[in-house]
Coordinates of N, CA and C in Angstrom, one line a residue:
Y837 N 0.8 -1.2 0.0 CA 0.0 0.0 0.0 C 0.9 1.2 0.0
G838 N 0.6 2.1 -0.9 CA 1.3 3.3 -1.1 C 1.1 4.3 0.1
L839 N 0.0 4.2 0.8 CA -0.2 5.1 2.0 C 0.9 4.9 3.0
C840 N 1.3 3.7 3.3 CA 2.4 3.5 4.3 C 3.8 3.8 3.8
A841 N 4.0 3.5 2.5 CA 5.4 3.7 1.9 C 5.8 5.1 1.9
V842 N 4.9 6.0 1.8 CA 5.3 7.4 1.7 C 6.2 7.8 2.9
C843 N 5.8 7.5 4.1 CA 6.6 7.8 5.3 C 7.4 6.7 5.8
H844 N 6.8 5.5 5.8 CA 7.5 4.3 6.4 C 8.4 3.6 5.4
Q845 N 8.5 4.0 4.1 CA 9.3 3.5 3.1 C 8.8 2.2 2.5
P846 N 9.1 1.9 1.2 CA 8.6 0.7 0.6 C 9.1 -0.6 1.3
D847 N 10.3 -0.5 1.9 CA 10.9 -1.7 2.6 C 10.4 -1.8 4.1
G848 N 9.5 -0.9 4.5 CA 9.0 -0.9 5.9 C 10.0 -0.5 7.0
L849 N 11.2 -0.1 6.6 CA 12.2 0.3 7.6 C 12.1 1.7 8.1
G850 N 11.1 2.5 7.6 CA 11.0 3.8 8.1 C 12.1 4.7 7.7
R851 N 12.0 5.9 8.2 CA 13.0 6.9 8.0 C 13.3 7.6 9.3
S852 N 14.6 7.7 9.7 CA 14.9 8.2 11.0 C 14.4 9.6 11.3
D853 N 14.3 10.4 10.4 CA 13.8 11.8 10.6 C 12.3 11.9 10.4
L854 N 11.6 10.8 10.1 CA 10.2 11.0 9.7 C 9.3 10.0 10.4
A855 N 9.5 8.7 10.2 CA 8.6 7.7 10.6 C 9.3 6.4 11.1
P856 N 8.8 5.8 12.1 CA 9.5 4.6 12.6 C 9.2 3.4 11.7
P857 N 10.0 2.3 11.8 CA 9.8 1.2 11.0 C 8.5 0.5 11.3
L858 N 7.9 -0.1 10.2 CA 6.8 -1.0 10.4 C 7.3 -2.5 10.4
K859 N 8.4 -2.7 9.8 CA 9.0 -4.0 9.9 C 9.4 -4.2 11.4
N860 N 8.9 -5.2 12.0 CA 9.1 -5.5 13.4 C 8.7 -4.3 14.3
G861 N 7.8 -3.5 13.8 CA 7.3 -2.3 14.6 C 6.5 -2.7 15.8
R862 N 6.8 -2.0 16.9 CA 6.2 -2.3 18.2 C 4.6 -2.3 18.1
W863 N 4.0 -1.3 17.7 CA 2.6 -1.2 17.7 C 2.0 -1.9 16.5
A864 N 2.6 -1.9 15.4 CA 2.1 -2.6 14.2 C 2.0 -4.1 14.4
N865 N 2.9 -4.7 15.2 CA 2.9 -6.1 15.3 C 2.5 -6.6 16.7
A866 N 1.9 -5.8 17.5 CA 1.5 -6.2 18.8 C 0.5 -7.4 18.7
T867 N 0.5 -8.2 19.7 CA -0.4 -9.4 19.7 C -1.8 -9.0 19.3
S868 N -2.4 -8.0 19.9 CA -3.7 -7.5 19.5 C -3.5 -6.4 18.5
P869 N -4.3 -6.3 17.5 CA -4.2 -5.2 16.5 C -4.8 -3.9 17.0
D870 N -5.4 -3.9 18.2 CA -6.2 -2.8 18.7 C -5.4 -1.5 18.7
I871 N -4.2 -1.5 19.1 CA -3.3 -0.3 19.2 C -3.1 0.2 17.8
A872 N -2.7 -0.6 16.9 CA -2.5 -0.2 15.5 C -3.8 0.4 14.9
I873 N -4.9 -0.2 15.2 CA -6.2 0.3 14.7 C -6.4 1.7 15.3
S874 N -6.2 1.8 16.6 CA -6.4 3.1 17.2 C -5.5 4.2 16.6
I875 N -4.3 3.8 16.2 CA -3.4 4.8 15.6 C -3.9 5.2 14.3
L876 N -4.4 4.3 13.5 CA -4.9 4.6 12.1 C -6.2 5.5 12.3
L877 N -7.0 5.3 13.3 CA -8.2 6.0 13.4 C -8.0 7.4 14.0
H878 N -7.0 7.6 14.9 CA -6.8 8.8 15.6 C -5.5 9.5 15.5
G879 N -4.5 8.8 14.9 CA -3.2 9.4 14.7 C -2.3 9.1 15.9
L880 N -1.0 9.4 15.7 CA 0.0 9.3 16.8 C 0.9 10.5 16.8
Q881 N 1.0 11.1 17.9 CA 1.8 12.3 18.1 C 3.3 12.0 17.8
G882 N 4.0 12.9 17.2 CA 5.4 12.7 16.9 C 6.2 12.7 18.2
T883 N 7.4 12.1 18.2 CA 8.3 12.1 19.3 C 9.6 12.7 18.9
A884 N 10.6 12.8 19.9 CA 11.9 13.4 19.6 C 12.6 12.7 18.4
G885 N 12.5 11.3 18.4 CA 13.1 10.6 17.3 C 12.4 10.6 16.0
F886 N 11.1 10.8 16.1 CA 10.3 10.8 14.9 C 9.3 11.9 15.0
P887 N 9.7 13.2 14.7 CA 8.9 14.3 15.0 C 7.6 14.5 14.2
T888 N 7.5 13.9 13.1 CA 6.3 14.0 12.3 C 5.2 13.1 12.8
P889 N 4.0 13.7 13.1 CA 2.9 12.8 13.6 C 2.4 11.9 12.5
M890 N 1.9 10.7 13.0 CA 1.1 9.8 12.1 C -0.2 10.4 12.0
V891 N -0.6 10.7 10.7 CA -1.9 11.3 10.5 C -3.0 10.3 10.5
P892 N -4.1 10.6 11.2 CA -5.2 9.6 11.3 C -5.9 9.5 9.9
M893 N -6.5 8.3 9.7 CA -7.2 8.0 8.5 C -8.6 7.6 8.8
P894 N -9.4 8.3 9.6 CA -10.8 7.8 9.9 C -11.7 7.8 8.8
G895 N -11.4 8.4 7.7 CA -12.3 8.5 6.5 C -12.2 7.2 5.7
L896 N -11.2 6.4 5.9 CA -11.2 5.1 5.2 C -12.2 4.1 5.8
T897 N -12.8 3.3 5.0 CA -13.8 2.3 5.4 C -13.1 1.3 6.3
D898 N -14.0 0.5 7.0 CA -13.5 -0.5 7.9 C -12.7 -1.6 7.0
E899 N -13.2 -1.8 5.8 CA -12.6 -2.8 4.9 C -11.2 -2.3 4.5
Q900 N -11.1 -1.0 4.1 CA -9.9 -0.4 3.7 C -8.8 -0.5 4.8
L901 N -9.2 -0.1 6.0 CA -8.3 -0.1 7.1 C -7.9 -1.5 7.5
A902 N -8.8 -2.4 7.4 CA -8.4 -3.8 7.7 C -7.4 -4.3 6.7
G903 N -7.6 -3.9 5.4 CA -6.6 -4.3 4.4 C -5.2 -3.7 4.6
V904 N -5.2 -2.4 5.0 CA -3.9 -1.7 5.2 C -3.2 -2.4 6.4
L905 N -3.9 -2.6 7.5 CA -3.2 -3.2 8.6 C -2.9 -4.7 8.4
T906 N -3.7 -5.4 7.7 CA -3.3 -6.8 7.4 C -2.0 -6.8 6.5
F907 N -2.0 -5.9 5.6 CA -0.8 -5.8 4.8 C 0.5 -5.5 5.6
V908 N 0.3 -4.5 6.5 CA 1.5 -4.1 7.3 C 1.9 -5.3 8.3
R909 N 0.9 -5.9 8.9 CA 1.2 -7.0 9.9 C 1.7 -8.3 9.2
R910 N 1.6 -8.4 7.9 CA 2.0 -9.6 7.2 C 3.2 -9.3 6.2
S911 N 3.6 -8.1 6.1 CA 4.7 -7.8 5.1 C 6.1 -7.6 5.8
W912 N 7.1 -7.6 5.0 CA 8.5 -7.3 5.5 C 8.9 -8.3 6.6
G913 N 8.4 -9.5 6.5 CA 8.8 -10.5 7.5 C 8.0 -10.5 8.8
N914 N 7.0 -9.6 8.9 CA 6.1 -9.5 10.0 C 5.2 -10.7 9.9
D915 N 4.8 -11.3 11.0 CA 3.9 -12.5 11.0 C 2.8 -12.3 12.0
A916 N 2.3 -11.1 12.2 CA 1.2 -10.9 13.1 C -0.1 -11.3 12.5
S917 N -1.2 -11.4 13.3 CA -2.5 -11.8 12.8 C -3.0 -10.8 11.8
S918 N -3.9 -11.3 11.0 CA -4.6 -10.4 10.1 C -5.7 -9.6 10.9
V919 N -6.2 -8.6 10.2 CA -7.2 -7.7 10.9 C -8.5 -7.7 10.0
S920 N -9.6 -7.8 10.7 CA -10.9 -7.9 10.0 C -11.6 -6.6 10.1
P921 N -12.5 -6.3 9.1 CA -13.4 -5.1 9.2 C -14.1 -5.1 10.6
A922 N -14.5 -6.2 11.1 CA -15.2 -6.2 12.4 C -14.3 -5.7 13.5
D923 N -12.9 -6.0 13.4 CA -12.0 -5.5 14.4 C -12.0 -4.0 14.3
I924 N -11.9 -3.5 13.1 CA -11.9 -2.0 12.9 C -13.1 -1.4 13.5
A925 N -14.3 -1.9 13.2 CA -15.6 -1.4 13.7 C -15.6 -1.4 15.2
R926 N -15.1 -2.5 15.8 CA -15.1 -2.6 17.3 C -14.3 -1.5 17.9
V927 N -13.1 -1.3 17.4 CA -12.2 -0.3 17.9 C -12.7 1.1 17.6
R928 N -13.2 1.3 16.4 CA -13.8 2.6 16.0 C -14.9 3.0 17.0
E929 N -15.7 2.1 17.4 CA -16.8 2.4 18.4 C -16.2 2.6 19.8
K930 N -15.3 1.8 20.2 CA -14.6 1.9 21.5 C -13.9 3.2 21.7
T931 N -13.3 3.7 20.6 CA -12.5 5.0 20.8 C -13.2 6.2 20.2
S932 N -14.5 6.1 20.0 CA -15.2 7.2 19.3 C -15.1 8.5 20.0
G933 N -14.8 8.5 21.3 CA -14.7 9.8 22.1 C -13.3 10.4 22.1
K934 N -12.4 9.7 21.5 CA -11.0 10.2 21.5 C -10.8 11.5 20.8
V935 N -10.2 12.4 21.4 CA -9.9 13.7 20.8 C -8.4 13.9 20.7
G936 N -7.9 14.2 19.6 CA -6.5 14.5 19.4 C -5.7 13.2 19.1
F937 N -4.4 13.3 18.8 CA -3.6 12.2 18.5 C -3.2 11.4 19.8
Y938 N -3.0 10.1 19.6 CA -2.5 9.3 20.8 C -1.0 9.7 21.0
T939 N -0.5 9.5 22.2 CA 0.9 9.6 22.5 C 1.4 8.1 22.7
N940 N 2.7 8.0 22.6 CA 3.3 6.7 22.9 C 3.0 6.3 24.4
E941 N 3.0 7.2 25.3 CA 2.7 7.0 26.7 C 1.3 6.4 26.9
E942 N 0.3 7.0 26.2 CA -1.1 6.5 26.3 C -1.2 5.1 25.7
L943 N -0.5 4.8 24.6 CA -0.6 3.5 24.0 C 0.1 2.5 24.9
A944 N 1.2 2.8 25.5 CA 1.9 1.9 26.4 C 1.0 1.6 27.6
Q945 N 0.4 2.6 28.1 CA -0.5 2.4 29.3 C -1.7 1.5 28.9
A946 N -2.3 1.7 27.7 CA -3.4 0.9 27.2 C -3.0 -0.5 27.0
S947 N -1.8 -0.7 26.5 CA -1.3 -2.1 26.2 C -0.6 -2.8 27.4
G948 N -0.4 -2.0 28.5 CA 0.2 -2.6 29.7 C 1.7 -2.8 29.6
T949 N 2.3 -2.0 28.7 CA 3.8 -2.1 28.5 C 4.5 -0.8 28.9
A950 N 5.8 -0.9 29.0 CA 6.5 0.3 29.3 C 6.6 1.2 28.1
P951 N 6.6 2.6 28.3 CA 6.7 3.5 27.1 C 7.9 3.4 26.3

């Protein structure tokens, strides 16, 4: 998908001044796809290492977002589970009140991991 390659590069390795890698990426390959879905729906604030925020894509359909995340979670040697449109719909409903981009700290807390 060209959407990801613009910032994360065609090889999924990211760009140090722009976007983190999706190959072996922490959030993209988590056991549950919920964090990655949340990022696509609401965005991710930039950090010192990657100052450009991940822009949210809430206008894409559940089917489109499921396709994007399944591609990411199954490409570049990643072997995480696929994502269904039902997964997207569930997280879209669960996070419907979210305002603003997520931070890495919020996602770490939600996943029960260290930031």
